Amino acid sequence: MTKRPLDILDQVLNREPVLVSLKSGREIRGVLQGYDVHMNLVLDQAEEEIEGEMKQVGTIIIRGDNVIYISP
Amino acid sequence: MTKRPLDILDQVLNREPVLVSLKSGREIRGVLQGYDVHMNLVLDQAEEEIEGEMKQVGTIIIRGDNVIYISP
Amino acid sequence: MTKRPLDILDQVLNREPVLVSLKSGREIRGVLQGYDVHMNLVLDQAEEEIEGEMKQVGTIIIRGDNVIYISP
Amino acid sequence: MTKRPLDILDQVLNREPVLVSLKSGREIRGVLQGYDVHMNLVLDQAEEEIEGEMKQVGTIIIRGDNVIYISP
Amino acid sequence: MTKRPLDILDQVLNREPVLVSLKSGREIRGVLQGYDVHMNLVLDQAEEEIEGEMKQVGTIIIRGDNVIYISP
Amino acid sequence: MTKRPLDILDQVLNREPVLVSLKSGREIRGVLQGYDVHMNLVLDQAEEEIEGEMKQVGTIIIRGDNVIYISP
Amino acid sequence: MTKRPLDILDQVLNREPVLVSLKSGREIRGVLQGYDVHMNLVLDQAEEEIEGEMKQVGTIIIRGDNVIYISP
């Protein structure tokens, strides 16, 4: 069975945190609350690891063109 | 319930300042007054931290393709 | 009330000079005479600060994809 | 006989792992579970070689614009 | 009165040379003979300053996505 | 007679290997088995020269936006 | 009279070699045999100057998004 990439995202909405790897090298972890066809993402309870420490960033909207991959 | 990324922006219009992280590494904080489907943004009372000091930049229109994320 | 980003530009046409911040790090100041949906801009009486000196560049047409932000 | 690039991907769905070479220099190997016209990919049992060690990354959704090539 | 960016180009067709600033840092000067909606440009009698010397490049077609600005 | 760029590719399908020069500086040689309007390519019996040695990479699908040129 | 950029290319088809300047800094010279709206180009009898020596590359298809300018 084939899974369309964006359909996979449906299965992880409001569940365990996902890891989002960004082109800038940043990695952000949070609960996926929404997305659209551009891979614009809404993450809740998001946190980013900066120099070994987790920084809480709350709710964020990520512009899809920054995404390398999303790991549920 | 799924939230579409751009709908989240509706909820923060004209409220507390949001933080906008840009691809150039710059971060700008301001009250969101408007946006469109490209994530072009209008920020009011905007300020940017440059070398540890806050610089007031008033009202600005940010072109959406510069945005990494928006944090309400 | 929501303001659409490009509508804001209407309000500053032919008034006080605006500051345009470009991706290359350049900043150009001038009177906004026109724009389109790509954020292509026409600036009149434009000037650019280069190494601390203002260089007059007259009328210029900026291709929109170079813009980071416009500050009226 | 001509093969359309995306049709080739159909033939490797849910079979042997494929190697995905990304623009950032990263290489990820996994079982292709899905794709779309943008070359957005779903890889299962994915693993990435980082400094000589294989890191298990489980299921990931790769945004297509990061892809250099896919090697079935 | 609002001027649309591309309409300004109409006014300088086949007149005084314009200066075209490119993303690569190059600057080319020439008589504008044509353009299209992508800001693809035709310059005649074009010349480029390279290391302090003017190099004649004749007629050239510039792909629009290289343009930072055009100065009539 | 004018030849459209993509039509040229039709003439080299399943014949002698072509050389594909990529933006990353990589060069890959292989038998062209398919392509589409984005210049996404399928190469069979592909090989890449890495540090003076030919590495066999079998069949690969190259995303078109990586291509500088294709030399039949 | 206004000349549309792509129409100029019609006039140099199958005539004297044109010089194509690419974003990577490479310059390729060859007889223009075809083009399309993306500025994808077919060059015949193409040659590239590499470290002061002309390398014959035969017929090549250049992807348009690499082009800075074409000089007939």
Coordinates of C-alpha atoms in Angstrom, one line a residue:
Chain A
M1 CA 0.0 0.0 0.0
T2 CA 1.3 3.4 -0.9
K3 CA 1.2 6.2 1.6
R4 CA 1.2 9.8 0.4
P5 CA 3.7 11.9 2.4
L6 CA 1.3 14.4 3.7
D7 CA -1.2 11.7 4.7
I8 CA 1.4 10.4 7.1
L9 CA 1.3 13.7 8.9
D10 CA -2.4 13.2 9.6
Q11 CA -1.6 10.2 11.6
V12 CA 0.7 12.0 14.0
L13 CA -1.5 15.1 14.6
N14 CA -1.8 15.8 18.3
R15 CA 0.1 12.8 19.4
E16 CA 3.7 12.2 20.4
P17 CA 6.1 15.0 19.6
V18 CA 7.7 14.9 16.1
L19 CA 11.2 16.0 15.3
V20 CA 11.6 18.6 12.5
S21 CA 15.0 19.0 10.9
L22 CA 15.5 22.4 9.3
K23 CA 17.8 23.5 6.4
S24 CA 19.6 25.9 8.8
G25 CA 20.7 22.9 10.8
R26 CA 18.3 23.6 13.6
E27 CA 16.1 20.8 15.0
I28 CA 12.8 21.5 16.7
R29 CA 10.6 19.0 18.5
G30 CA 6.9 19.5 19.2
V31 CA 3.4 18.2 18.9
L32 CA 2.1 18.6 15.4
Q33 CA -1.1 20.5 15.5
G34 CA -1.5 21.4 11.8
Y35 CA 0.1 21.5 8.4
D36 CA -0.8 22.4 4.8
V37 CA 0.3 21.4 1.3
H38 CA 3.5 23.6 1.5
M39 CA 4.5 21.6 4.6
N40 CA 3.9 24.8 6.7
L41 CA 3.7 23.3 10.2
V42 CA 2.1 24.2 13.5
L43 CA 4.0 22.7 16.5
D44 CA 2.8 23.0 20.1
Q45 CA 4.9 22.6 23.2
A46 CA 7.9 23.1 20.8
E47 CA 11.4 23.0 22.1
E48 CA 14.7 23.5 20.3
E49 CA 18.1 22.2 21.4
I50 CA 20.6 25.0 21.4
E51 CA 24.1 24.3 22.5
G52 CA 23.1 21.3 24.5
E53 CA 20.2 23.0 26.3
M54 CA 16.5 22.7 25.5
K55 CA 14.8 26.0 24.9
Q56 CA 11.0 26.1 25.2
V57 CA 9.5 28.0 22.3
G58 CA 5.8 27.2 22.9
T59 CA 3.6 27.2 19.8
I60 CA 5.3 28.0 16.5
I61 CA 4.4 28.2 12.9
I62 CA 7.2 26.9 10.6
R63 CA 7.3 28.0 7.0
G64 CA 7.4 24.7 5.0
D65 CA 10.3 25.6 2.7
N66 CA 12.7 25.4 5.7
V67 CA 12.0 21.7 6.3
I68 CA 14.4 18.9 5.4
Y69 CA 12.5 16.1 7.1
I70 CA 9.9 15.4 9.7
S71 CA 10.3 12.4 11.9
P72 CA 7.2 11.2 13.8
Chain B
M1 CA -8.7 19.0 15.9
T2 CA -6.4 20.1 13.1
K3 CA -5.2 23.7 12.9
R4 CA -4.1 25.1 9.6
P5 CA -0.9 27.1 9.9
L6 CA -2.2 30.3 8.6
D7 CA -5.3 30.1 10.7
I8 CA -3.2 30.2 13.8
L9 CA -2.0 33.6 12.7
D10 CA -5.5 34.9 12.8
Q11 CA -5.7 34.2 16.5
V12 CA -2.7 36.4 17.3
L13 CA -3.6 39.5 15.1
N14 CA -3.3 42.7 17.1
R15 CA -2.5 41.0 20.4
E16 CA 0.8 40.2 22.2
P17 CA 3.9 40.7 20.1
V18 CA 5.1 37.7 18.1
L19 CA 8.7 36.6 17.4
V20 CA 9.6 36.2 13.8
S21 CA 12.8 34.2 13.1
L22 CA 14.3 35.1 9.6
K23 CA 16.7 33.0 7.4
S24 CA 19.4 35.6 7.7
G25 CA 19.6 34.9 11.4
R26 CA 17.7 38.1 12.3
E27 CA 14.9 38.0 14.8
I28 CA 12.2 40.6 14.9
R29 CA 9.4 41.0 17.5
G30 CA 6.2 43.0 16.9
V31 CA 2.5 43.0 16.9
L32 CA 1.1 41.1 13.9
Q33 CA -1.3 43.4 12.0
G34 CA -1.7 41.4 8.8
Y35 CA -0.4 38.5 6.7
D36 CA -1.2 36.8 3.4
V37 CA -0.8 33.3 1.9
H38 CA 2.9 33.8 1.1
M39 CA 3.4 34.6 4.9
N40 CA 4.2 38.2 4.0
L41 CA 3.7 39.9 7.4
V42 CA 2.9 43.3 8.7
L43 CA 4.4 43.9 12.2
D44 CA 3.7 47.0 14.2
Q45 CA 5.8 48.4 17.0
A46 CA 8.5 46.1 15.7
E47 CA 11.9 45.8 17.3
E48 CA 15.0 43.9 16.4
E49 CA 17.8 42.8 18.7
I50 CA 21.1 43.9 17.2
E51 CA 24.2 43.1 19.2
G52 CA 22.3 43.0 22.4
E53 CA 20.4 46.2 21.9
M54 CA 16.8 46.6 20.9
K55 CA 16.4 48.8 17.8
Q56 CA 12.9 50.2 17.2
V57 CA 11.9 49.7 13.6
G58 CA 8.2 50.8 13.8
T59 CA 5.9 49.2 11.2
I60 CA 7.5 46.8 8.8
I61 CA 6.3 44.6 5.9
I62 CA 8.4 41.3 5.9
R63 CA 8.5 39.3 2.6
G64 CA 7.3 35.8 3.5
D65 CA 10.1 33.9 1.9
N66 CA 12.5 35.2 4.6
V67 CA 10.6 33.5 7.4
I68 CA 11.8 30.4 9.3
Y69 CA 9.1 30.5 12.0
I70 CA 6.7 32.7 13.8
S71 CA 6.3 32.2 17.5
P72 CA 3.1 33.8 19.0
Chain C
M1 CA -8.8 45.0 11.9
T2 CA -6.5 43.0 9.6
K3 CA -4.2 44.8 7.2
R4 CA -3.0 42.9 4.2
P5 CA 0.8 43.4 3.7
L6 CA 0.6 44.9 0.2
D7 CA -2.2 47.2 1.2
I8 CA 0.1 48.9 3.7
L9 CA 2.3 49.8 0.8
D10 CA -0.6 51.7 -0.8
Q11 CA -0.6 54.0 2.2
V12 CA 3.0 55.1 1.8
L13 CA 3.1 55.7 -1.9
N14 CA 4.6 59.0 -2.8
R15 CA 5.1 60.1 0.8
E16 CA 8.0 59.9 3.2
P17 CA 10.9 57.8 2.1
V18 CA 10.8 54.1 3.0
L19 CA 13.7 51.9 4.0
V20 CA 14.1 48.7 2.0
S21 CA 16.3 46.0 3.5
L22 CA 17.7 43.6 0.9
K23 CA 19.0 40.0 1.2
S24 CA 22.5 41.0 0.1
G25 CA 22.7 43.2 3.3
R26 CA 22.2 46.4 1.3
E27 CA 19.7 49.0 2.5
I28 CA 18.1 51.5 0.2
R29 CA 16.0 54.4 1.1
G30 CA 13.6 56.2 -1.2
V31 CA 10.1 57.4 -2.0
L32 CA 7.9 54.5 -3.0
Q33 CA 6.3 55.2 -6.4
G34 CA 5.0 51.8 -7.2
Y35 CA 4.9 48.1 -6.5
D36 CA 3.3 44.9 -7.7
V37 CA 2.3 41.5 -6.2
H38 CA 5.8 40.2 -6.4
M39 CA 7.0 43.1 -4.2
N40 CA 8.8 44.5 -7.2
L41 CA 9.3 48.1 -6.1
V42 CA 9.9 51.5 -7.8
L43 CA 11.8 53.9 -5.5
D44 CA 12.4 57.6 -6.4
Q45 CA 15.1 59.8 -5.0
A46 CA 16.7 56.6 -3.8
E47 CA 19.9 56.5 -1.9
E48 CA 22.1 53.7 -0.5
E49 CA 24.5 53.9 2.4
I50 CA 27.8 52.4 1.3
E51 CA 30.6 52.5 3.8
G52 CA 29.1 55.3 5.8
E53 CA 28.4 57.5 2.8
M54 CA 25.1 58.1 1.1
K55 CA 25.2 57.4 -2.6
Q56 CA 22.4 58.9 -4.7
V57 CA 20.9 56.3 -7.1
G58 CA 17.9 58.3 -8.5
T59 CA 15.0 56.1 -9.6
I60 CA 15.4 52.4 -9.3
I61 CA 13.3 49.3 -9.9
I62 CA 14.0 46.6 -7.3
R63 CA 13.1 43.0 -8.1
G64 CA 10.9 41.8 -5.3
D65 CA 12.7 38.5 -4.5
N66 CA 15.6 40.5 -3.0
V67 CA 13.5 42.2 -0.3
I68 CA 13.7 41.2 3.3
Y69 CA 11.5 43.9 4.6
I70 CA 10.1 47.4 3.9
S71 CA 9.9 49.9 6.7
P72 CA 7.6 52.9 6.0
Chain D
M1 CA 10.8 2.2 -23.9
T2 CA 10.8 5.5 -21.9
K3 CA 10.4 5.4 -18.2
R4 CA 9.0 8.5 -16.4
P5 CA 11.2 9.3 -13.4
L6 CA 8.3 9.1 -10.9
D7 CA 7.1 5.8 -12.3
I8 CA 10.4 4.2 -11.4
L9 CA 9.6 5.1 -7.8
D10 CA 6.4 3.0 -8.0
Q11 CA 8.5 -0.1 -8.7
V12 CA 10.5 0.2 -5.5
L13 CA 7.7 0.9 -3.1
N14 CA 7.8 -1.3 0.0
R15 CA 10.8 -3.3 -1.3
E16 CA 14.5 -3.1 -0.7
P17 CA 15.8 0.1 1.0
V18 CA 16.6 3.0 -1.3
L19 CA 19.4 5.5 -0.9
V20 CA 18.4 9.2 -0.8
S21 CA 21.1 11.7 -1.4
L22 CA 20.3 15.2 0.0
K23 CA 21.6 18.6 -0.9
S24 CA 23.0 19.1 2.5
G25 CA 25.3 16.2 1.9
R26 CA 23.3 13.9 4.1
E27 CA 22.4 10.4 2.8
I28 CA 19.5 8.5 4.2
R29 CA 18.6 4.9 3.5
G30 CA 15.1 3.4 4.0
V31 CA 12.2 1.6 2.6
L32 CA 10.1 3.8 0.3
Q33 CA 6.5 3.9 1.5
G34 CA 5.2 6.8 -0.5
Y35 CA 6.0 9.8 -2.6
D36 CA 4.2 12.6 -4.5
V37 CA 4.9 14.8 -7.5
H38 CA 7.2 17.1 -5.6
M39 CA 9.4 14.1 -4.7
N40 CA 8.3 14.4 -1.1
L41 CA 9.2 11.0 0.2
V42 CA 8.1 8.7 3.1
L43 CA 10.9 6.3 4.2
D44 CA 10.3 3.6 6.7
Q45 CA 13.1 1.9 8.8
A46 CA 15.2 4.9 7.8
E47 CA 18.8 5.2 8.9
E48 CA 21.4 7.9 8.3
E49 CA 25.2 7.5 8.4
I50 CA 26.6 10.1 10.7
E51 CA 30.4 10.1 11.2
G52 CA 30.7 6.5 10.3
E53 CA 27.8 5.3 12.5
M54 CA 24.3 4.3 11.4
K55 CA 21.6 6.3 13.3
Q56 CA 18.1 4.8 13.2
V57 CA 15.6 7.5 12.4
G58 CA 12.4 5.3 12.0
T59 CA 9.8 6.7 9.7
I60 CA 10.5 10.1 8.1
I61 CA 8.9 12.4 5.6
I62 CA 11.5 14.2 3.4
R63 CA 10.5 17.4 1.7
G64 CA 11.2 16.8 -2.0
D65 CA 13.2 20.0 -2.7
N66 CA 16.1 18.6 -0.6
V67 CA 16.6 15.6 -2.9
I68 CA 19.6 15.3 -5.3
Y69 CA 18.9 11.7 -6.3
I70 CA 17.2 8.5 -5.2
S71 CA 19.0 5.2 -5.9
P72 CA 16.8 2.1 -5.7
Chain E
M1 CA -0.1 58.4 -9.1
T2 CA 1.1 54.8 -8.8
K3 CA 3.6 53.5 -11.2
R4 CA 3.9 49.8 -11.8
P5 CA 7.5 48.6 -11.7
L6 CA 7.5 47.1 -15.2
D7 CA 5.8 50.1 -16.7
I8 CA 8.8 52.2 -15.7
L9 CA 10.9 50.0 -17.9
D10 CA 8.8 51.0 -20.9
Q11 CA 9.8 54.6 -20.4
V12 CA 13.5 53.9 -20.7
L13 CA 13.4 51.6 -23.7
N14 CA 15.9 52.6 -26.3
R15 CA 17.1 55.7 -24.5
E16 CA 20.0 56.4 -22.1
P17 CA 21.8 53.4 -20.8
V18 CA 20.5 51.8 -17.6
L19 CA 22.6 50.2 -14.9
V20 CA 21.6 46.6 -14.0
S21 CA 22.9 45.4 -10.6
L22 CA 23.1 41.5 -10.4
K23 CA 23.1 39.2 -7.5
S24 CA 26.6 38.0 -8.3
G25 CA 27.8 41.5 -7.5
R26 CA 28.3 42.2 -11.2
E27 CA 27.0 45.5 -12.7
I28 CA 26.2 45.8 -16.4
R29 CA 25.3 49.0 -18.2
G30 CA 23.5 49.1 -21.5
V31 CA 20.6 50.4 -23.6
L32 CA 17.4 48.6 -22.7
Q33 CA 15.9 47.1 -25.8
G34 CA 13.3 44.7 -24.3
Y35 CA 12.1 43.0 -21.2
D36 CA 9.3 40.6 -20.1
V37 CA 7.3 39.9 -16.9
H38 CA 10.2 37.8 -15.4
M39 CA 12.5 40.9 -15.8
N40 CA 14.4 39.0 -18.4
L41 CA 16.2 41.9 -20.1
V42 CA 17.8 42.7 -23.5
L43 CA 20.6 45.2 -23.3
D44 CA 22.3 46.7 -26.3
Q45 CA 25.8 48.2 -26.3
A46 CA 26.3 46.6 -23.0
E47 CA 29.4 47.0 -20.9
E48 CA 30.6 45.5 -17.7
E49 CA 33.1 47.0 -15.3
I50 CA 35.6 44.3 -14.4
E51 CA 38.5 45.2 -12.2
G52 CA 38.3 48.9 -13.1
E53 CA 38.1 48.4 -16.8
M54 CA 35.1 48.5 -19.0
K55 CA 34.6 45.4 -21.1
Q56 CA 32.3 45.7 -24.1
V57 CA 29.8 42.8 -24.2
G58 CA 27.6 44.0 -27.1
T59 CA 24.0 42.7 -27.0
I60 CA 23.1 40.5 -24.1
I61 CA 20.0 38.7 -22.7
I62 CA 20.0 38.7 -18.9
R63 CA 17.8 36.1 -17.1
G64 CA 15.5 38.1 -14.8
D65 CA 16.1 36.1 -11.6
N66 CA 19.7 37.5 -11.5
V67 CA 18.6 41.1 -11.1
I68 CA 18.8 43.0 -7.9
Y69 CA 17.8 46.4 -9.3
I70 CA 17.6 48.4 -12.5
S71 CA 18.6 52.0 -12.4
P72 CA 17.4 54.1 -15.4
Chain F
M1 CA 15.6 24.0 -37.8
T2 CA 15.0 24.7 -34.1
K3 CA 15.3 21.9 -31.6
R4 CA 13.5 22.2 -28.3
P5 CA 15.8 21.3 -25.4
L6 CA 13.7 18.4 -24.1
D7 CA 13.2 16.9 -27.5
I8 CA 17.0 16.4 -27.8
L9 CA 16.7 14.2 -24.8
D10 CA 14.3 11.9 -26.7
Q11 CA 17.0 11.2 -29.2
V12 CA 19.5 9.9 -26.6
L13 CA 17.1 7.6 -24.7
N14 CA 18.5 4.2 -24.2
R15 CA 21.6 4.8 -26.2
E16 CA 25.1 5.9 -25.3
P17 CA 25.7 7.1 -21.8
V18 CA 25.1 10.8 -21.2
L19 CA 27.1 13.0 -18.8
V20 CA 25.0 14.9 -16.2
S21 CA 26.7 17.9 -14.5
L22 CA 25.1 18.8 -11.2
K23 CA 25.1 22.0 -9.2
S24 CA 27.0 20.4 -6.3
G25 CA 29.9 19.9 -8.7
R26 CA 29.2 16.2 -9.0
E27 CA 29.2 14.5 -12.5
I28 CA 27.2 11.4 -13.1
R29 CA 27.3 9.3 -16.3
G30 CA 24.6 6.8 -17.3
V31 CA 22.2 5.6 -19.9
L32 CA 19.2 7.9 -20.0
Q33 CA 16.0 5.9 -19.5
G34 CA 13.5 8.6 -18.9
Y35 CA 12.9 12.3 -18.1
D36 CA 10.1 14.7 -17.5
V37 CA 9.4 18.4 -18.0
H38 CA 11.3 19.3 -14.8
M39 CA 14.4 17.6 -16.2
N40 CA 13.9 14.9 -13.6
L41 CA 16.1 12.1 -15.0
V42 CA 16.3 8.3 -14.8
L43 CA 19.8 7.0 -15.5
D44 CA 20.7 3.4 -15.8
Q45 CA 24.1 1.8 -15.3
A46 CA 25.0 5.1 -13.7
E47 CA 28.5 5.8 -12.4
E48 CA 30.0 8.8 -10.6
E49 CA 33.6 9.8 -10.5
I50 CA 34.7 10.4 -6.9
E51 CA 38.3 11.3 -6.2
G52 CA 39.5 9.7 -9.4
E53 CA 37.6 6.5 -9.0
M54 CA 34.4 5.4 -10.7
K55 CA 31.7 4.4 -8.3
Q56 CA 28.8 2.3 -9.7
V57 CA 25.5 3.6 -8.6
G58 CA 23.1 1.5 -10.7
T59 CA 19.8 3.1 -11.5
I60 CA 19.2 6.5 -10.1
I61 CA 16.4 9.2 -10.3
I62 CA 17.9 12.7 -10.3
R63 CA 15.7 15.6 -9.3
G64 CA 15.8 18.1 -12.2
D65 CA 16.6 21.2 -10.2
N66 CA 20.1 19.9 -9.5
V67 CA 21.1 19.8 -13.2
I68 CA 23.4 22.3 -14.8
Y69 CA 23.7 20.5 -18.1
I70 CA 23.3 17.2 -19.8
S71 CA 25.8 16.2 -22.5
P72 CA 24.7 13.4 -24.8
Chain G
M1 CA 10.8 49.1 -31.2
T2 CA 10.7 46.7 -28.2
K3 CA 12.3 43.3 -28.4
R4 CA 11.2 40.5 -26.2
P5 CA 14.2 38.8 -24.6
L6 CA 13.3 35.3 -26.0
D7 CA 12.7 36.6 -29.5
I8 CA 16.3 37.8 -29.6
L9 CA 17.3 34.2 -29.2
D10 CA 15.4 33.3 -32.4
Q11 CA 17.7 35.6 -34.4
V12 CA 20.8 33.8 -33.3
L13 CA 19.6 30.2 -33.8
N14 CA 22.1 28.1 -35.9
R15 CA 24.4 31.1 -36.5
E16 CA 27.6 32.4 -34.9
P17 CA 28.4 30.8 -31.5
V18 CA 26.9 32.5 -28.4
L19 CA 28.5 32.9 -25.0
V20 CA 26.5 31.6 -22.1
S21 CA 27.5 32.9 -18.6
L22 CA 26.4 30.5 -15.8
K23 CA 25.8 31.2 -12.1
S24 CA 28.6 28.8 -11.1
G25 CA 31.0 31.1 -12.9
R26 CA 31.4 28.8 -15.8
E27 CA 31.2 30.2 -19.4
I28 CA 30.2 28.0 -22.3
R29 CA 30.3 29.0 -26.0
G30 CA 28.4 27.2 -28.7
V31 CA 25.9 27.4 -31.6
L32 CA 22.4 27.9 -30.2
Q33 CA 20.2 25.1 -31.7
G34 CA 17.1 25.5 -29.5
Y35 CA 15.6 27.0 -26.4
D36 CA 12.3 27.2 -24.5
V37 CA 10.5 29.6 -22.2
H38 CA 12.6 28.5 -19.1
M39 CA 15.7 29.5 -21.1
N40 CA 16.7 25.9 -21.3
L41 CA 19.2 25.9 -24.1
V42 CA 20.6 23.5 -26.6
L43 CA 24.2 24.3 -27.7
D44 CA 26.0 22.5 -30.5
Q45 CA 29.8 22.4 -30.9
A46 CA 30.0 23.7 -27.4
E47 CA 33.2 24.4 -25.6
E48 CA 34.1 25.5 -22.1
E49 CA 37.2 27.4 -21.0
I50 CA 38.7 25.6 -18.0
E51 CA 41.9 26.9 -16.6
G52 CA 42.9 28.6 -19.8
E53 CA 42.2 25.6 -22.1
M54 CA 39.2 25.1 -24.3
K55 CA 37.4 21.8 -23.6
Q56 CA 35.1 20.5 -26.3
V57 CA 31.8 19.3 -24.9
G58 CA 29.9 18.7 -28.1
T59 CA 26.1 19.1 -27.9
I60 CA 24.7 20.0 -24.4
I61 CA 21.4 20.8 -22.9
I62 CA 21.7 23.6 -20.3
R63 CA 18.9 23.9 -17.6
G64 CA 17.7 27.5 -17.9
D65 CA 17.9 28.4 -14.2
N66 CA 21.7 28.3 -14.3
V67 CA 21.9 31.1 -16.9
I68 CA 23.1 34.6 -15.9
Y69 CA 23.2 36.0 -19.5
I70 CA 23.5 35.0 -23.1
S71 CA 25.6 37.1 -25.4
P72 CA 25.0 36.5 -29.1

